[in-house]
């Protein structure tokens, strides 16, 4: 069974550039989550979608961050413009229902120079 | 806001010693989930506890959910090098079915 698929696995770019992270959830899962993980702040929930609708985006750091889920099999997290402090590992996770165990992708390691 | 406090932040043990991590919530939880993240990896679901006072075992791992459904613990007996990683608890609150994550406990095996 295919798990949660994230791309790219690694991204290195210069500050000011636009960054787009992609996620394909497990087929049949109706909840999707974007997380950011750093040594300093740990694992932070950025946004939660249910049935493709954003339910809680209170964790999105600022207006430079945006997330979309145009259909049940695809989501993007965009940072524009990017800053060095955005460097982190970004995880996408999905679950069958919002209260069920979450399945994580391998993450995108983002470095903003 | 509601938090799930997890302690300790780190635990150094000799191989073969036991390991325990604790989670405490300020309010009652609907359920609690435990995840393990290996170095360089992603969190992987281990188990979910739902009932008050529930105890579940997975080989050398024992998971407990408190009677008041506000606290939980994970105990590993006789740690092995394969146990190395960070263990997270995540509590589900009833109001909006969102997981509240603990900060994680990093298990380090002393050389």
PDB file of C-alpha atoms in Angstrom:
ATOM      1  CA  UNK A   1       0.000   0.000   0.000  1.00  0.00           C
ATOM      2  CA  UNK A   2       1.283   3.442  -0.861  1.00  0.00           C
ATOM      3  CA  UNK A   3       1.737   5.645   2.142  1.00  0.00           C
ATOM      4  CA  UNK A   4       1.645   9.418   2.278  1.00  0.00           C
ATOM      5  CA  UNK A   5       3.857  10.742  -0.489  1.00  0.00           C
ATOM      6  CA  UNK A   6       5.654  14.051  -0.168  1.00  0.00           C
ATOM      7  CA  UNK A   7       7.797  15.896  -2.651  1.00  0.00           C
ATOM      8  CA  UNK A   8      10.422  17.087  -2.882  1.00  0.00           C
ATOM      9  CA  UNK A   9      12.390  15.191  -0.204  1.00  0.00           C
ATOM     10  CA  UNK A  10      14.942  17.988   0.007  1.00  0.00           C
ATOM     11  CA  UNK A  11      14.804  21.606  -1.059  1.00  0.00           C
ATOM     12  CA  UNK A  12      17.549  24.179  -0.840  1.00  0.00           C
ATOM     13  CA  UNK A  13      16.785  27.657  -2.063  1.00  0.00           C
ATOM     14  CA  UNK A  14      17.694  31.267  -1.477  1.00  0.00           C
ATOM     15  CA  UNK A  15      15.678  33.569   0.676  1.00  0.00           C
ATOM     16  CA  UNK A  16      12.976  35.438  -1.146  1.00  0.00           C
ATOM     17  CA  UNK A  17      12.181  32.549  -3.452  1.00  0.00           C
ATOM     18  CA  UNK A  18       8.825  30.833  -3.570  1.00  0.00           C
ATOM     19  CA  UNK A  19       8.744  27.301  -2.193  1.00  0.00           C
ATOM     20  CA  UNK A  20       5.996  24.779  -2.910  1.00  0.00           C
ATOM     21  CA  UNK A  21       5.741  21.523  -0.993  1.00  0.00           C
ATOM     22  CA  UNK A  22       3.452  18.757  -2.210  1.00  0.00           C
ATOM     23  CA  UNK A  23       1.569  15.942  -0.557  1.00  0.00           C
ATOM     24  CA  UNK A  24      -0.492  12.995  -1.722  1.00  0.00           C
ATOM     25  CA  UNK A  25      -2.457  11.496   1.171  1.00  0.00           C
ATOM     26  CA  UNK A  26      -3.402   7.846   1.520  1.00  0.00           C
ATOM     27  CA  UNK A  27      -6.374   7.035  -0.694  1.00  0.00           C
ATOM     28  CA  UNK A  28      -9.606   7.064   1.299  1.00  0.00           C
ATOM     29  CA  UNK A  29      -8.283   9.283   4.073  1.00  0.00           C
ATOM     30  CA  UNK A  30     -10.374  12.409   4.475  1.00  0.00           C
ATOM     31  CA  UNK A  31      -8.179  14.317   6.924  1.00  0.00           C
ATOM     32  CA  UNK A  32      -4.861  15.912   6.007  1.00  0.00           C
ATOM     33  CA  UNK A  33      -2.379  17.704   8.234  1.00  0.00           C
ATOM     34  CA  UNK A  34       0.701  19.825   7.583  1.00  0.00           C
ATOM     35  CA  UNK A  35       3.343  19.966  10.332  1.00  0.00           C
ATOM     36  CA  UNK A  36       6.658  21.749  10.753  1.00  0.00           C
ATOM     37  CA  UNK A  37       9.432  20.320  12.902  1.00  0.00           C
ATOM     38  CA  UNK A  38      12.517  22.130  14.211  1.00  0.00           C
ATOM     39  CA  UNK A  39      14.904  21.490  17.060  1.00  0.00           C
ATOM     40  CA  UNK A  40      13.815  24.673  18.794  1.00  0.00           C
ATOM     41  CA  UNK A  41      10.047  24.414  18.453  1.00  0.00           C
ATOM     42  CA  UNK A  42       9.471  20.688  18.049  1.00  0.00           C
ATOM     43  CA  UNK A  43       6.509  19.398  16.032  1.00  0.00           C
ATOM     44  CA  UNK A  44       3.981  22.121  15.196  1.00  0.00           C
ATOM     45  CA  UNK A  45       0.626  21.671  13.467  1.00  0.00           C
ATOM     46  CA  UNK A  46       0.304  24.259  10.712  1.00  0.00           C
ATOM     47  CA  UNK A  47      -3.059  23.439   9.154  1.00  0.00           C
ATOM     48  CA  UNK A  48      -5.693  20.705   9.157  1.00  0.00           C
ATOM     49  CA  UNK A  49      -8.031  19.851   6.267  1.00  0.00           C
ATOM     50  CA  UNK A  50     -11.149  17.712   6.497  1.00  0.00           C
ATOM     51  CA  UNK A  51     -12.794  16.648   3.231  1.00  0.00           C
ATOM     52  CA  UNK A  52     -10.544  19.136   1.412  1.00  0.00           C
ATOM     53  CA  UNK A  53     -11.769  22.064   3.530  1.00  0.00           C
ATOM     54  CA  UNK A  54      -9.364  23.893   5.866  1.00  0.00           C
ATOM     55  CA  UNK A  55     -10.683  23.414   9.405  1.00  0.00           C
ATOM     56  CA  UNK A  56      -7.939  24.995  11.487  1.00  0.00           C
ATOM     57  CA  UNK A  57      -5.135  27.147  10.128  1.00  0.00           C
ATOM     58  CA  UNK A  58      -4.270  28.817  13.419  1.00  0.00           C
ATOM     59  CA  UNK A  59      -0.812  27.274  13.299  1.00  0.00           C
ATOM     60  CA  UNK A  60       0.156  28.935  10.025  1.00  0.00           C
ATOM     61  CA  UNK A  61       2.963  31.301  11.044  1.00  0.00           C
ATOM     62  CA  UNK A  62       2.076  34.287   8.902  1.00  0.00           C
ATOM     63  CA  UNK A  63       0.673  35.421   5.583  1.00  0.00           C
ATOM     64  CA  UNK A  64       3.732  34.162   3.741  1.00  0.00           C
ATOM     65  CA  UNK A  65       2.397  30.649   4.286  1.00  0.00           C
ATOM     66  CA  UNK A  66      -0.591  29.293   2.385  1.00  0.00           C
ATOM     67  CA  UNK A  67      -2.017  25.812   1.900  1.00  0.00           C
ATOM     68  CA  UNK A  68      -4.498  24.379  -0.545  1.00  0.00           C
ATOM     69  CA  UNK A  69      -6.239  21.079  -1.081  1.00  0.00           C
ATOM     70  CA  UNK A  70      -7.903  21.219  -4.506  1.00  0.00           C
ATOM     71  CA  UNK A  71      -8.986  17.577  -4.346  1.00  0.00           C
ATOM     72  CA  UNK A  72      -8.884  14.543  -2.082  1.00  0.00           C
ATOM     73  CA  UNK A  73      -5.575  13.306  -3.445  1.00  0.00           C
ATOM     74  CA  UNK A  74      -3.397  16.393  -3.446  1.00  0.00           C
ATOM     75  CA  UNK A  75      -2.350  19.247  -1.199  1.00  0.00           C
ATOM     76  CA  UNK A  76       0.271  21.975  -1.370  1.00  0.00           C
ATOM     77  CA  UNK A  77       1.985  24.159   1.182  1.00  0.00           C
ATOM     78  CA  UNK A  78       3.465  27.329  -0.254  1.00  0.00           C
ATOM     79  CA  UNK A  79       5.887  29.812   1.277  1.00  0.00           C
ATOM     80  CA  UNK A  80       6.299  33.122  -0.502  1.00  0.00           C
ATOM     81  CA  UNK A  81       8.666  34.818   0.046  1.00  0.00           C
ATOM     82  CA  UNK A  82      10.792  32.316   1.940  1.00  0.00           C
ATOM     83  CA  UNK A  83      13.090  33.331   4.819  1.00  0.00           C
ATOM     84  CA  UNK A  84      15.986  31.505   6.529  1.00  0.00           C
ATOM     85  CA  UNK A  85      13.862  30.990   9.663  1.00  0.00           C
ATOM     86  CA  UNK A  86      11.506  28.827   7.577  1.00  0.00           C
ATOM     87  CA  UNK A  87      14.214  26.150   7.401  1.00  0.00           C
ATOM     88  CA  UNK A  88      12.740  23.001   8.925  1.00  0.00           C
ATOM     89  CA  UNK A  89      11.370  19.576   8.112  1.00  0.00           C
ATOM     90  CA  UNK A  90       7.799  19.815   6.849  1.00  0.00           C
ATOM     91  CA  UNK A  91       5.607  16.743   7.294  1.00  0.00           C
ATOM     92  CA  UNK A  92       2.296  15.916   5.729  1.00  0.00           C
ATOM     93  CA  UNK A  93       0.071  13.369   7.460  1.00  0.00           C
ATOM     94  CA  UNK A  94      -3.325  11.880   6.700  1.00  0.00           C
ATOM     95  CA  UNK A  95      -5.915   9.905   8.616  1.00  0.00           C
ATOM     96  CA  UNK A  96      -9.192   8.158   7.831  1.00  0.00           C
ATOM     97  CA  UNK A  97     -11.019  10.452  10.232  1.00  0.00           C
ATOM     98  CA  UNK A  98      -9.791  13.443  12.208  1.00  0.00           C
ATOM     99  CA  UNK A  99      -9.561  11.474  15.437  1.00  0.00           C
ATOM    100  CA  UNK A 100      -7.876   8.395  13.997  1.00  0.00           C
ATOM    101  CA  UNK A 101      -4.138   7.618  13.957  1.00  0.00           C
ATOM    102  CA  UNK A 102      -2.163   9.733  11.544  1.00  0.00           C
ATOM    103  CA  UNK A 103       0.138   8.390   8.851  1.00  0.00           C
ATOM    104  CA  UNK A 104       3.094  10.608   8.090  1.00  0.00           C
ATOM    105  CA  UNK A 105       5.039  11.093   4.892  1.00  0.00           C
ATOM    106  CA  UNK A 106       8.828  11.073   4.851  1.00  0.00           C
ATOM    107  CA  UNK A 107       8.919  14.860   5.055  1.00  0.00           C
ATOM    108  CA  UNK A 108      10.525  17.641   3.065  1.00  0.00           C
ATOM    109  CA  UNK A 109      13.810  18.980   4.465  1.00  0.00           C
ATOM    110  CA  UNK A 110      13.776  22.653   3.578  1.00  0.00           C
ATOM    111  CA  UNK A 111      16.824  24.870   3.808  1.00  0.00           C
ATOM    112  CA  UNK A 112      16.526  28.574   3.048  1.00  0.00           C
ATOM    113  CA  UNK A 113      19.906  30.210   2.544  1.00  0.00           C
TER     114      UNK A 113
ATOM    115  CA  UNK B   1      -4.923  26.901  25.630  1.00  0.00           C
ATOM    116  CA  UNK B   2      -5.030  23.209  26.286  1.00  0.00           C
ATOM    117  CA  UNK B   3      -1.629  21.573  26.480  1.00  0.00           C
ATOM    118  CA  UNK B   4      -0.173  18.134  26.831  1.00  0.00           C
ATOM    119  CA  UNK B   5       2.992  18.235  28.902  1.00  0.00           C
ATOM    120  CA  UNK B   6       5.489  15.449  28.294  1.00  0.00           C
ATOM    121  CA  UNK B   7       8.488  14.658  30.482  1.00  0.00           C
ATOM    122  CA  UNK B   8      11.354  14.168  30.533  1.00  0.00           C
ATOM    123  CA  UNK B   9      12.710  15.909  27.444  1.00  0.00           C
ATOM    124  CA  UNK B  10      15.636  13.498  27.239  1.00  0.00           C
ATOM    125  CA  UNK B  11      16.506  10.240  28.926  1.00  0.00           C
ATOM    126  CA  UNK B  12      19.915   8.612  28.748  1.00  0.00           C
ATOM    127  CA  UNK B  13      19.961   4.920  29.638  1.00  0.00           C
ATOM    128  CA  UNK B  14      22.365   2.041  29.429  1.00  0.00           C
ATOM    129  CA  UNK B  15      21.234  -0.692  27.089  1.00  0.00           C
ATOM    130  CA  UNK B  16      19.155  -3.102  29.117  1.00  0.00           C
ATOM    131  CA  UNK B  17      17.819  -0.465  31.498  1.00  0.00           C
ATOM    132  CA  UNK B  18      14.188   0.592  31.561  1.00  0.00           C
ATOM    133  CA  UNK B  19      12.755   3.810  30.096  1.00  0.00           C
ATOM    134  CA  UNK B  20       9.587   5.717  30.957  1.00  0.00           C
ATOM    135  CA  UNK B  21       7.971   8.843  29.526  1.00  0.00           C
ATOM    136  CA  UNK B  22       4.951  10.612  30.988  1.00  0.00           C
ATOM    137  CA  UNK B  23       2.240  12.825  29.538  1.00  0.00           C
ATOM    138  CA  UNK B  24      -0.157  15.051  31.437  1.00  0.00           C
ATOM    139  CA  UNK B  25      -3.097  17.038  30.127  1.00  0.00           C
ATOM    140  CA  UNK B  26      -4.833  19.969  31.776  1.00  0.00           C
ATOM    141  CA  UNK B  27      -8.199  18.593  30.673  1.00  0.00           C
ATOM    142  CA  UNK B  28      -9.810  15.236  30.025  1.00  0.00           C
ATOM    143  CA  UNK B  29      -8.859  13.592  26.773  1.00  0.00           C
ATOM    144  CA  UNK B  30     -11.033  11.524  24.463  1.00  0.00           C
ATOM    145  CA  UNK B  31      -8.106   9.277  23.686  1.00  0.00           C
ATOM    146  CA  UNK B  32      -4.330   9.353  23.601  1.00  0.00           C
ATOM    147  CA  UNK B  33      -2.038   8.175  20.846  1.00  0.00           C
ATOM    148  CA  UNK B  34       1.658   7.324  20.999  1.00  0.00           C
ATOM    149  CA  UNK B  35       4.144   7.736  18.157  1.00  0.00           C
ATOM    150  CA  UNK B  36       7.826   6.943  17.682  1.00  0.00           C
ATOM    151  CA  UNK B  37      10.201   8.935  15.503  1.00  0.00           C
ATOM    152  CA  UNK B  38      13.563   7.403  14.666  1.00  0.00           C
ATOM    153  CA  UNK B  39      16.466   9.807  14.047  1.00  0.00           C
ATOM    154  CA  UNK B  40      16.043  11.264  10.585  1.00  0.00           C
ATOM    155  CA  UNK B  41      12.648   9.635  10.179  1.00  0.00           C
ATOM    156  CA  UNK B  42       9.016  10.542  10.533  1.00  0.00           C
ATOM    157  CA  UNK B  43       6.599   9.879  13.411  1.00  0.00           C
ATOM    158  CA  UNK B  44       5.108   6.393  13.268  1.00  0.00           C
ATOM    159  CA  UNK B  45       1.922   5.475  15.087  1.00  0.00           C
ATOM    160  CA  UNK B  46       2.386   2.942  17.885  1.00  0.00           C
ATOM    161  CA  UNK B  47      -0.896   2.654  19.758  1.00  0.00           C
ATOM    162  CA  UNK B  48      -4.122   4.351  20.788  1.00  0.00           C
ATOM    163  CA  UNK B  49      -5.671   4.215  24.270  1.00  0.00           C
ATOM    164  CA  UNK B  50      -9.335   5.059  24.700  1.00  0.00           C
ATOM    165  CA  UNK B  51     -10.678   3.690  27.965  1.00  0.00           C
ATOM    166  CA  UNK B  52     -10.106   5.031  31.457  1.00  0.00           C
ATOM    167  CA  UNK B  53      -7.380   3.022  33.192  1.00  0.00           C
ATOM    168  CA  UNK B  54      -6.533   1.124  30.011  1.00  0.00           C
ATOM    169  CA  UNK B  55      -3.240  -0.765  29.827  1.00  0.00           C
ATOM    170  CA  UNK B  56      -1.863  -2.169  26.579  1.00  0.00           C
ATOM    171  CA  UNK B  57       1.346  -4.035  25.867  1.00  0.00           C
ATOM    172  CA  UNK B  58       3.435  -4.442  22.760  1.00  0.00           C
ATOM    173  CA  UNK B  59       6.309  -6.811  23.542  1.00  0.00           C
ATOM    174  CA  UNK B  60       8.578  -4.770  25.858  1.00  0.00           C
ATOM    175  CA  UNK B  61       6.412  -1.622  25.635  1.00  0.00           C
ATOM    176  CA  UNK B  62       3.635  -0.959  28.159  1.00  0.00           C
ATOM    177  CA  UNK B  63       1.185   1.891  27.651  1.00  0.00           C
ATOM    178  CA  UNK B  64      -1.168   3.210  30.338  1.00  0.00           C
ATOM    179  CA  UNK B  65      -4.049   5.688  30.298  1.00  0.00           C
ATOM    180  CA  UNK B  66      -4.956   7.240  33.630  1.00  0.00           C
ATOM    181  CA  UNK B  67      -8.263   6.770  35.407  1.00  0.00           C
ATOM    182  CA  UNK B  68      -9.180  10.412  34.870  1.00  0.00           C
ATOM    183  CA  UNK B  69      -8.066  10.248  31.214  1.00  0.00           C
ATOM    184  CA  UNK B  70      -5.693  13.150  31.813  1.00  0.00           C
ATOM    185  CA  UNK B  71      -2.382  11.338  31.925  1.00  0.00           C
ATOM    186  CA  UNK B  72      -0.576   8.527  30.182  1.00  0.00           C
ATOM    187  CA  UNK B  73       2.752   6.762  30.271  1.00  0.00           C
ATOM    188  CA  UNK B  74       4.939   4.600  28.079  1.00  0.00           C
ATOM    189  CA  UNK B  75       7.344   2.182  29.735  1.00  0.00           C
ATOM    190  CA  UNK B  76      10.000   0.218  27.869  1.00  0.00           C
ATOM    191  CA  UNK B  77      11.553  -2.744  29.651  1.00  0.00           C
ATOM    192  CA  UNK B  78      15.168  -3.659  28.971  1.00  0.00           C
ATOM    193  CA  UNK B  79      15.887  -1.104  26.271  1.00  0.00           C
ATOM    194  CA  UNK B  80      17.650  -2.126  23.078  1.00  0.00           C
ATOM    195  CA  UNK B  81      19.465  -0.033  20.480  1.00  0.00           C
ATOM    196  CA  UNK B  82      16.458  -0.370  18.194  1.00  0.00           C
ATOM    197  CA  UNK B  83      14.411   1.600  20.736  1.00  0.00           C
ATOM    198  CA  UNK B  84      16.425   4.766  20.119  1.00  0.00           C
ATOM    199  CA  UNK B  85      14.300   7.684  18.966  1.00  0.00           C
ATOM    200  CA  UNK B  86      11.821  10.260  20.176  1.00  0.00           C
ATOM    201  CA  UNK B  87       8.513   9.133  21.654  1.00  0.00           C
ATOM    202  CA  UNK B  88       5.541  11.473  21.325  1.00  0.00           C
ATOM    203  CA  UNK B  89       2.178  11.344  23.000  1.00  0.00           C
ATOM    204  CA  UNK B  90      -0.752  13.096  21.347  1.00  0.00           C
ATOM    205  CA  UNK B  91      -4.037  13.647  23.128  1.00  0.00           C
ATOM    206  CA  UNK B  92      -7.347  14.023  21.373  1.00  0.00           C
ATOM    207  CA  UNK B  93      -9.727  16.595  22.770  1.00  0.00           C
ATOM    208  CA  UNK B  94     -13.463  16.048  22.427  1.00  0.00           C
ATOM    209  CA  UNK B  95     -14.392  19.556  21.358  1.00  0.00           C
ATOM    210  CA  UNK B  96     -12.952  19.590  17.874  1.00  0.00           C
ATOM    211  CA  UNK B  97     -11.257  16.203  17.421  1.00  0.00           C
ATOM    212  CA  UNK B  98      -7.792  17.688  17.110  1.00  0.00           C
ATOM    213  CA  UNK B  99      -4.642  16.072  18.425  1.00  0.00           C
ATOM    214  CA  UNK B 100      -2.583  18.009  20.949  1.00  0.00           C
ATOM    215  CA  UNK B 101       1.010  16.844  20.736  1.00  0.00           C
ATOM    216  CA  UNK B 102       3.470  16.496  23.586  1.00  0.00           C
ATOM    217  CA  UNK B 103       6.997  17.809  23.032  1.00  0.00           C
ATOM    218  CA  UNK B 104       8.432  14.299  22.910  1.00  0.00           C
ATOM    219  CA  UNK B 105      10.960  12.370  24.988  1.00  0.00           C
ATOM    220  CA  UNK B 106      14.204  11.472  23.307  1.00  0.00           C
ATOM    221  CA  UNK B 107      15.585   8.065  24.294  1.00  0.00           C
ATOM    222  CA  UNK B 108      19.360   7.932  24.092  1.00  0.00           C
ATOM    223  CA  UNK B 109      21.346   4.748  24.680  1.00  0.00           C
ATOM    224  CA  UNK B 110      24.682   5.405  26.353  1.00  0.00           C
ATOM    225  CA  UNK B 111      27.644   3.906  24.508  1.00  0.00           C
TER     226      UNK B 111
END
